[in-house]
XYZ file of C-alpha atoms in Angstrom:
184
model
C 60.167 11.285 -135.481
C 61.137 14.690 -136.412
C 63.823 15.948 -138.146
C 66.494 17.963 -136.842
C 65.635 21.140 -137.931
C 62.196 20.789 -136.884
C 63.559 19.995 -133.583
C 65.825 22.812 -133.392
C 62.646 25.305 -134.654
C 60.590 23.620 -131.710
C 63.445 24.253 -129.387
C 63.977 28.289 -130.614
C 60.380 28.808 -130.232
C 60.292 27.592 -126.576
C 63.320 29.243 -125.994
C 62.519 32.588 -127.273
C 59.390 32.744 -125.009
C 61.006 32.044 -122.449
C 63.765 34.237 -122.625
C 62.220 36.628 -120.114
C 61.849 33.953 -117.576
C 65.209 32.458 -118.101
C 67.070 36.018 -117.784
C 65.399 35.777 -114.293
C 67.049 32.813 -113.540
C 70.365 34.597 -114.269
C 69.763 37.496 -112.138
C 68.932 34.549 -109.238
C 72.574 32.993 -110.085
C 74.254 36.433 -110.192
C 72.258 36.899 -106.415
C 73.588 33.163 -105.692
C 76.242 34.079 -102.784
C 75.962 30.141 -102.870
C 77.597 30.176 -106.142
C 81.266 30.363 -106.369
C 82.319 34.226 -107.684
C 83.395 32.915 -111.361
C 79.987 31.505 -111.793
C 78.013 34.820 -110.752
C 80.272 36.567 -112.956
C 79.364 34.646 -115.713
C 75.692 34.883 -114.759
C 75.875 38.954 -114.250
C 77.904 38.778 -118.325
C 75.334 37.018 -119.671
C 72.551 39.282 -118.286
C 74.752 42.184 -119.709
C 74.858 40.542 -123.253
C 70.685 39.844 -123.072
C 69.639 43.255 -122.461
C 72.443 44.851 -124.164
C 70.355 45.878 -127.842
C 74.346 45.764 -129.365
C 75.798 42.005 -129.121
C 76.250 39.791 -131.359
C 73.554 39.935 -133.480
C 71.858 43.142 -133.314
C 68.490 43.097 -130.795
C 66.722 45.707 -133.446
C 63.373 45.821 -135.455
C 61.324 43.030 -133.089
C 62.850 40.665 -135.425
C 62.425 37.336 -133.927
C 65.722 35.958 -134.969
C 67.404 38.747 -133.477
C 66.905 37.216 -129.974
C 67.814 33.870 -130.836
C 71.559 35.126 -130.056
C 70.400 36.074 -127.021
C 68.724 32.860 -125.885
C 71.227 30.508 -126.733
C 73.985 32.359 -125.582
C 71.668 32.688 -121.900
C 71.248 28.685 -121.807
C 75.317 27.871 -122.624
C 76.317 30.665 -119.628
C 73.914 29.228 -117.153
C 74.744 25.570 -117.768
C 78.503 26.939 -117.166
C 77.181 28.743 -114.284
C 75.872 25.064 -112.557
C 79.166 23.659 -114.256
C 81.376 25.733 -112.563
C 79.210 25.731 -109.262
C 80.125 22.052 -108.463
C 77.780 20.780 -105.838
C 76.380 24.450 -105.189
C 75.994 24.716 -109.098
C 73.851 21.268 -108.678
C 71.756 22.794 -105.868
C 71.203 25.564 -107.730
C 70.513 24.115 -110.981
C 67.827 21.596 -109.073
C 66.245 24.784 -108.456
C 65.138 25.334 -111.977
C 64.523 21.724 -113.608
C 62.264 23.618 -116.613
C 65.248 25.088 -117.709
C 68.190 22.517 -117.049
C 66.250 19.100 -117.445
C 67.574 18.079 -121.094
C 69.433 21.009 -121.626
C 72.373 18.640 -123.271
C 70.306 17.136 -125.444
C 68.882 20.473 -126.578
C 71.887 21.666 -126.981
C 73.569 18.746 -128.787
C 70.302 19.132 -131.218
C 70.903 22.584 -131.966
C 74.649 21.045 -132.743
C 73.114 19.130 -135.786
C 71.585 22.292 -137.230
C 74.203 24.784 -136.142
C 77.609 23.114 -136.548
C 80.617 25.056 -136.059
C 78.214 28.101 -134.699
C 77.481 26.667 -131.529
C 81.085 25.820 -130.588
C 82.069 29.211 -131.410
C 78.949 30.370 -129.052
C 80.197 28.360 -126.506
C 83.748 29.630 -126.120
C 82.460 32.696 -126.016
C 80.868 31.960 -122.499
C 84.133 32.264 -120.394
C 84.838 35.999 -121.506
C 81.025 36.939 -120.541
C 82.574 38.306 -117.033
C 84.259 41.179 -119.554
C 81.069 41.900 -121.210
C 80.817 45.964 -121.314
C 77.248 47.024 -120.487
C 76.954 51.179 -120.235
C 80.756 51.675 -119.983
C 81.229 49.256 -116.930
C 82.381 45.526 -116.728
C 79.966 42.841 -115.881
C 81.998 42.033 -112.993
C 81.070 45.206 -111.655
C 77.411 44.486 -111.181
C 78.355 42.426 -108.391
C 80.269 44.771 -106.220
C 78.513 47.870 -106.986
C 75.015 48.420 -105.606
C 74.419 51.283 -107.748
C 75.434 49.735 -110.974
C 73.694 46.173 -109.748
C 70.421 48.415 -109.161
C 70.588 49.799 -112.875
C 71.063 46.462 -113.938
C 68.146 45.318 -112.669
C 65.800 48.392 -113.866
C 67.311 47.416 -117.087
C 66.291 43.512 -116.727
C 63.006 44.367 -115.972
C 62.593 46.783 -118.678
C 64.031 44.155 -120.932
C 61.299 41.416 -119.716
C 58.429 43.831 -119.354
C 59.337 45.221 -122.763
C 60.194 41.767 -124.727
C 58.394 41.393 -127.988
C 58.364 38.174 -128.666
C 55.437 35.674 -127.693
C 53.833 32.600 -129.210
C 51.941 34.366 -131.570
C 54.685 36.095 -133.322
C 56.949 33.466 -133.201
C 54.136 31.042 -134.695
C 54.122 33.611 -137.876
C 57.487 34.196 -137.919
C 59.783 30.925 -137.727
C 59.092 28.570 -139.218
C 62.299 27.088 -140.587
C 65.555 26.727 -138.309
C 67.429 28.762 -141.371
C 65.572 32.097 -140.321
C 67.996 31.616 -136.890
C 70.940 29.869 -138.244
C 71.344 32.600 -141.014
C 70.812 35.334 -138.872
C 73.618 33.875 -136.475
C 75.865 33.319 -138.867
């Protein structure tokens, strides 16, 4: 059995390399017309705060932790995207089972290692639809095609442009205080 902290390093290191792959997931619930409007806001906020370089923790230096901010924060909007959804947040989240399959459990073992962090992350969630991205409110990306459009180049610089893969992450966490510290 591992301990929590190696749990919660496992967890960082999946989540980091797949941070690319799960921001694509947020552009699909942002697209979601499925998906009540408060949801897609949330989804278009979070997208904002990932390939914004200046959130929370600075995106700066391909440090590994720096991203760690982003990933997190990415997994707690979209599980308040399906949340919010109700039964067209379930359809949608059946659509991505990698992502959402033991995604409470992750997140109650990042809990253990995090603490008062990752309620503070949380409740930051709801006020994602305010998130500023070049000037302009999140909410904006889903009425204006222009905007949306920049968005997107921006998404797909962000995941074509991502620095972080197995490799680097192998050298460069190694204990779950390299993240928590950072956060903090």
């Amino acid at each position: 059995m591992s301990t929590p902290e190696a749990r919660f390093v496992e967890l960082f290191k999946s989540w980091l390399v797949s941070l690319p792959h799960d921001l694509k997931i947020a552009f699909d619930a942002m697209d979601d017309e499925n998906l009540p409007r408060s949801s897609r806001e949330i989804a278009a906020g979070a997208i904002c705060y990932v390939v914004s370089p200046n959130d929370f923790v600075s995106d700066r230096n391909e440090a590994v932790a720096s991203f760690a901010d982003d990933a997190l924060l990415l997994r707690l909007a979209l599980r308040a995207v399906v949340t919010d959804g109700g039964e067209d947040g379930e359809t949608f989240r059946g659509r991505f089972p990698e992502l959402f399959d033991g995604l409470d459990d992750d997140l109650a073992a990042c809990s253990k290692v995090l603490g008062d962090l990752l309620p503070w992350l949380q409740g930051k969630v709801p006020g994602l639809k305010n998130q500023p991205y070049k000037g302009k409110k999140a909410t904006l990306f889903l009425d204006d095609d222009e905007a949306r459009e920049t968005l997107y180049e921006d998404g797909l610089a962000f995941r074509t442009d991502y620095p972080v893969d197995d490799k680097i992450i192998g050298d460069k966490l190694k204990k779950a205080s390299t993240i928590a510290d950072v956060m903090r």
